[in-house]
CSV table of C-alpha atoms in Angstrom, one decimal:
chain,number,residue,atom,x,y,z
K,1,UNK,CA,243.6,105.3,164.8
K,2,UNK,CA,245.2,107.7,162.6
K,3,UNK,CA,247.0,106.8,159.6
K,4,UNK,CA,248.2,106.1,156.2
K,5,UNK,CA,245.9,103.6,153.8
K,6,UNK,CA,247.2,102.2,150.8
K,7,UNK,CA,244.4,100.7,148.1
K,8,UNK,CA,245.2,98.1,146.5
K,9,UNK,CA,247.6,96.5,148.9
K,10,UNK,CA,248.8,94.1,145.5
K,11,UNK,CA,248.4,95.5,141.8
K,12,UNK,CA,248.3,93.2,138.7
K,13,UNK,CA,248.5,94.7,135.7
K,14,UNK,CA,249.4,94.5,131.9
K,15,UNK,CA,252.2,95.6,130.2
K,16,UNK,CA,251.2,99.6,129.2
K,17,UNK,CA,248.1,99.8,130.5
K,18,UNK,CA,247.2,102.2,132.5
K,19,UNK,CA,247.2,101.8,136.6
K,20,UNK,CA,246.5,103.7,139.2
K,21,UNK,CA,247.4,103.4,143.4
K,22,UNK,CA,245.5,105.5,145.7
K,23,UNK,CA,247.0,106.9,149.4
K,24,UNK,CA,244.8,108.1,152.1
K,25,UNK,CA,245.4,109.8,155.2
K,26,UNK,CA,243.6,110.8,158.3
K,27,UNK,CA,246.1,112.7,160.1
K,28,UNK,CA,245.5,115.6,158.1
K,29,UNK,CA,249.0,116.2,157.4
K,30,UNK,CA,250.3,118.5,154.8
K,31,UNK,CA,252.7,116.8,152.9
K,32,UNK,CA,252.3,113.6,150.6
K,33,UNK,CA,254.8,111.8,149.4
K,34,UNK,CA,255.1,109.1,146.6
K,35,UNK,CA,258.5,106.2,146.8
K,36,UNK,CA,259.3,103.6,144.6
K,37,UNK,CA,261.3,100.5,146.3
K,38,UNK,CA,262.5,97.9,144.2
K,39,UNK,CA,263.4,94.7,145.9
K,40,UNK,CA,266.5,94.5,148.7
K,41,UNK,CA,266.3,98.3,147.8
K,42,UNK,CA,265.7,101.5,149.8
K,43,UNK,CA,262.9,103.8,149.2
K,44,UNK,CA,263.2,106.2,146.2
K,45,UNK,CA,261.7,109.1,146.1
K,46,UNK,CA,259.0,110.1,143.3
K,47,UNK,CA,257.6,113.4,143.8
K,48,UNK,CA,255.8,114.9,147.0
K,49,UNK,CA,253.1,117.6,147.4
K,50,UNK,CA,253.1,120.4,149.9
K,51,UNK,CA,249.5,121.1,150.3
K,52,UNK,CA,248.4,121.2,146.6
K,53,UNK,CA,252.3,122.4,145.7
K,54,UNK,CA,253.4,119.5,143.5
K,55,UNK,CA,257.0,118.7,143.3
K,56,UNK,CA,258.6,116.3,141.3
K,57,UNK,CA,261.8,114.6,141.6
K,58,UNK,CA,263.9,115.4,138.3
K,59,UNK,CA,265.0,111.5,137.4
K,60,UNK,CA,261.4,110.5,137.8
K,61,UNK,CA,260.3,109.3,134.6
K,62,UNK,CA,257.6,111.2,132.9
K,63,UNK,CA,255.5,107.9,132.6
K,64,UNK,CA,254.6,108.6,136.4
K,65,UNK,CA,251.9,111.2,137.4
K,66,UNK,CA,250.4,112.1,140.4
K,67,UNK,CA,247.2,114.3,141.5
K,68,UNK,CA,245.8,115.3,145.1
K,69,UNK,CA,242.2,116.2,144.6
K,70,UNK,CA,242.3,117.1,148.5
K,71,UNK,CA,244.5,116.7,151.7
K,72,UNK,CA,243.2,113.2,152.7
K,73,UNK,CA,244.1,111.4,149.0
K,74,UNK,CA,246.9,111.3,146.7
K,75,UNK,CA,247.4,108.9,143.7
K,76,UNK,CA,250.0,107.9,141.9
K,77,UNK,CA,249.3,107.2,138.0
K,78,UNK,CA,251.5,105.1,136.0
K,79,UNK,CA,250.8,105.8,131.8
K,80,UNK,CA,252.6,102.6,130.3
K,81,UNK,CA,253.9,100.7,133.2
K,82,UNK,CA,256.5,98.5,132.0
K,83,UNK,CA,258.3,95.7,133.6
K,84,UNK,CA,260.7,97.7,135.3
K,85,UNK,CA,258.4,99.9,137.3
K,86,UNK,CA,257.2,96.7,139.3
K,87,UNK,CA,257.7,97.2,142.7
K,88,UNK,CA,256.5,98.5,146.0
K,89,UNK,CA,255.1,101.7,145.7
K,90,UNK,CA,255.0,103.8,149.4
K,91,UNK,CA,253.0,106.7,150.5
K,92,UNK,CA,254.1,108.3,153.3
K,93,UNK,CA,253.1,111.9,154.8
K,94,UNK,CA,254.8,114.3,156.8
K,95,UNK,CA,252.6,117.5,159.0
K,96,UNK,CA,255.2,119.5,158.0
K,97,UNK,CA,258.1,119.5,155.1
K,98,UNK,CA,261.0,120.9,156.8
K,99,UNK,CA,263.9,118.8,159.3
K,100,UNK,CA,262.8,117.6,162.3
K,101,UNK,CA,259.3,116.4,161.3
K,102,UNK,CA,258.9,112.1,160.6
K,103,UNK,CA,257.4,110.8,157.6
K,104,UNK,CA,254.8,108.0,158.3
K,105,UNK,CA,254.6,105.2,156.0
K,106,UNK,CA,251.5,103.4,154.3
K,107,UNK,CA,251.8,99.2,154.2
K,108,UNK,CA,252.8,99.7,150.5
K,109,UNK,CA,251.1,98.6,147.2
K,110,UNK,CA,253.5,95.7,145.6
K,111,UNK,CA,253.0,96.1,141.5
K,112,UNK,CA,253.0,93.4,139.4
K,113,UNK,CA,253.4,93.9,135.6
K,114,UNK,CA,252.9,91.3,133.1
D,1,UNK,CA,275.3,114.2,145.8
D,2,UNK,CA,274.0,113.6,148.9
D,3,UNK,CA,274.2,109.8,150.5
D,4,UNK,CA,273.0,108.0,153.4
D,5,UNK,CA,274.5,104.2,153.5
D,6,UNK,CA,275.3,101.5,155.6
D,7,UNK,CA,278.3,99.5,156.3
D,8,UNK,CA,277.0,96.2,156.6
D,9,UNK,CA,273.5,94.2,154.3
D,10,UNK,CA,273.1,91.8,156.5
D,11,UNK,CA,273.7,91.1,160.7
D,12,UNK,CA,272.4,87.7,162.2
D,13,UNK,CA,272.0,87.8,166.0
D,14,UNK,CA,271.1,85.9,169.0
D,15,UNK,CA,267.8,86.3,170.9
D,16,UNK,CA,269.0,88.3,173.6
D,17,UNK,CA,272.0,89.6,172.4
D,18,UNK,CA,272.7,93.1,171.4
D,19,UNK,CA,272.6,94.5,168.3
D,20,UNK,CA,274.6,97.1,166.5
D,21,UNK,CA,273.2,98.7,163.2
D,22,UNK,CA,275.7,101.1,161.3
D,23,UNK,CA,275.3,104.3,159.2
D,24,UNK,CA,277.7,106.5,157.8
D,25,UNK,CA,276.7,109.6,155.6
D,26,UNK,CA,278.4,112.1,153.6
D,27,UNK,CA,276.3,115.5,154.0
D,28,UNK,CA,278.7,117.1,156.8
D,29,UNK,CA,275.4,119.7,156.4
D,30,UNK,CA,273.0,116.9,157.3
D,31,UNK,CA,271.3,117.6,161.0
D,32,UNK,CA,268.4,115.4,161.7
D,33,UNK,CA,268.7,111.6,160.9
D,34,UNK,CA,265.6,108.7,161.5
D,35,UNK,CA,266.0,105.2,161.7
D,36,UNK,CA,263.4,103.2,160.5
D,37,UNK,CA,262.7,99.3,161.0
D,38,UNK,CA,260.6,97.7,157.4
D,39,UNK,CA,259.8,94.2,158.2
D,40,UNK,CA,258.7,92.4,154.7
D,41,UNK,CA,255.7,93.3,153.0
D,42,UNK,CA,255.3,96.8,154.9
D,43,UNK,CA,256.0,100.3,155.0
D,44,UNK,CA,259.0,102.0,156.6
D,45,UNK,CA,258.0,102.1,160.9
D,46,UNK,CA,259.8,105.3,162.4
D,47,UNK,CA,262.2,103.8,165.3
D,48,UNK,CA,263.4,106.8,166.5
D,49,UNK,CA,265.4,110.2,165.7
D,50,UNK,CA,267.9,112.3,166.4
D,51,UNK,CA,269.4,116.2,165.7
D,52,UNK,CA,272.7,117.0,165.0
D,53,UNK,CA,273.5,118.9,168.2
D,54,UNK,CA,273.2,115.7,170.4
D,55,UNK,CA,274.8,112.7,170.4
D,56,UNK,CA,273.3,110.4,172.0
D,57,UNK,CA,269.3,109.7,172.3
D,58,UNK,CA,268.1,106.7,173.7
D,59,UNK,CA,264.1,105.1,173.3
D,60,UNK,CA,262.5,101.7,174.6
D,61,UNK,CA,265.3,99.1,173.7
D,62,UNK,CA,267.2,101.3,171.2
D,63,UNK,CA,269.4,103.9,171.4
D,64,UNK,CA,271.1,106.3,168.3
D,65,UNK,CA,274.7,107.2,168.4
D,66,UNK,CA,276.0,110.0,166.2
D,67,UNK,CA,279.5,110.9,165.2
D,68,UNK,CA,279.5,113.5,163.8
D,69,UNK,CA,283.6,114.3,163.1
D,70,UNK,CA,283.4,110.7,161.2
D,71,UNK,CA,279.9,110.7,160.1
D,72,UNK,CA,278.7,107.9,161.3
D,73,UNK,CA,275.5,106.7,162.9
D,74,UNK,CA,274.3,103.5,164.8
D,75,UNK,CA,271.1,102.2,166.1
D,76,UNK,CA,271.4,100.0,169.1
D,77,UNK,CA,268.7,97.5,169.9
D,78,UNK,CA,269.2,95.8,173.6
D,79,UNK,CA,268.1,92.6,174.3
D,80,UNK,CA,267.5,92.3,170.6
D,81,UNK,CA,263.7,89.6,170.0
D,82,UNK,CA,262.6,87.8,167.2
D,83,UNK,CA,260.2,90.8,166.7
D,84,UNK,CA,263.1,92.8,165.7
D,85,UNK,CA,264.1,90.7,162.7
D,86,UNK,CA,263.3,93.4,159.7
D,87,UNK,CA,265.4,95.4,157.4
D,88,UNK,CA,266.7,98.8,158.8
D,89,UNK,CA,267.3,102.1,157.5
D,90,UNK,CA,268.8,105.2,158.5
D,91,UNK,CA,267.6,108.0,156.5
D,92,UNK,CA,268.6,112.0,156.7
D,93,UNK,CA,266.0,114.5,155.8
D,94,UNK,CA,267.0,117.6,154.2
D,95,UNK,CA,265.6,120.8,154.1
D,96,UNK,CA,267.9,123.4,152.0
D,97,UNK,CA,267.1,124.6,148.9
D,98,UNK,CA,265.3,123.0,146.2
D,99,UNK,CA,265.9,119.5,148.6
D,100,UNK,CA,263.4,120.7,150.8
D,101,UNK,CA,261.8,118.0,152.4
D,102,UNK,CA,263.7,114.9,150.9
D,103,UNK,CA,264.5,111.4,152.6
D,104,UNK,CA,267.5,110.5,151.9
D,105,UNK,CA,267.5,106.9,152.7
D,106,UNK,CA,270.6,104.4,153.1
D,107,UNK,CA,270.9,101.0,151.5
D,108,UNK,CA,269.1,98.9,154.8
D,109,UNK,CA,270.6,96.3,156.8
D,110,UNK,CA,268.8,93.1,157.1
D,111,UNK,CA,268.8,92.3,161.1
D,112,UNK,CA,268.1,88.6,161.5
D,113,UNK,CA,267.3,87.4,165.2
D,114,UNK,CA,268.2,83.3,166.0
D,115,UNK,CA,266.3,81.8,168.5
């Protein structure tokens, strides 16, 4: 079945070091997306890429980064993850990025920092 | 800014009842809205949609409500199952300008479902 795959599905890591979560997709969609949900919290939106167009939400702290070395894969890098960037990171993808098109959700990666 | 919320965090329900799931948003310009059902540990599951010139669409077991002169959105779930317990959203996607393409969600309401 087509779909959205999230590796790791949990992520421990240290205060500031370096961590990255990978998205995959097989539905060959255009648009990747990146959210951040904090606990009894809605999703909030990172950054997104329209094909290899990378767009970046303007409160997103600079400590996140994000690269698409294709359509199938995006991944989100987080430079010196501190202890309020634990949460549940989402990818999602969209076949187009106007109205009227769904965004499908990956299972999520939940990030643990020590 | 732009915002998507919800009236109520938290509706507990009885198997077989009905549930009702509000929304109300402020972007008179907003024109497509999603609800989506996140049960724990998962990503967002699409439940269904709706565009601003309708008001009414209906799917397996749910149907979506919009108001549009009081901004307001609902989800109905008929005959509502344990299955359904899960946290849901409604969410508005915008496509002017430099929001091209953002999901505006709401804050979630937590749908519990007593047996």
């Amino acid at each position: 079945d087509a779909m959205v795959i999230q590796n790791p599905r949990y992520q421990v890591t240290q205060f500031g070091k370096p961590v990255t979560l990978s998205c995959s997709q097989t539905l060959n969609h255009n648009v990747m997306y990146w959210y951040q949900q904090k606990s009894s919290q809605a999703p909030k939106l990172l950054f997104h890429y329209y094909d290899k167009d990378f767009n970046n939400e303007a409160d997103t702290p600079d400590n996140f980064q994000s690269r698409r070395p294709n359509t199938s894969f995006c991944f989100l890098d987080i430079r010196s993850p501190g202890l309020g960037d634990a949460a549940m990171y989402l990818c999602a993808t969209s076949s187009h990025r106007e109205q009227g098109y769904e965004q499908y959700f990956g299972p999520g990666t939940r990030l643990t920092v020590t | 800014g732009e915002s998507v919320g919800l009236h109520l965090p938290t509706l507990s329900v009885q198997e077989g009842d009905n549930s009702i799931i509000n929304c109300a948003y402020s972007n008179s310009a907003s024109d497509y809205f999603i609800w989506y059902k996140q049960e724990s540990g998962k990503g967002p599951q699409f439940i269904i949609d709706i565009r601003s010139n309708m008001d009414k669409r209906q799917g397996q077991r749910v149907t979506v409500l919009l108001n549009k002169t009081v901004k307001h959105l609902s989800l109905q779930i008929a005959a509502t199952q344990p299955g359904d317990s899960a946290v849901y959203f409604c969410a508005e996607i915008s496509d002017r300008g430099s929001t091209l393409g953002r999901l505006y969600f709401g804050r979630g309401t937590q749908l519990t479902v007593w047996p």
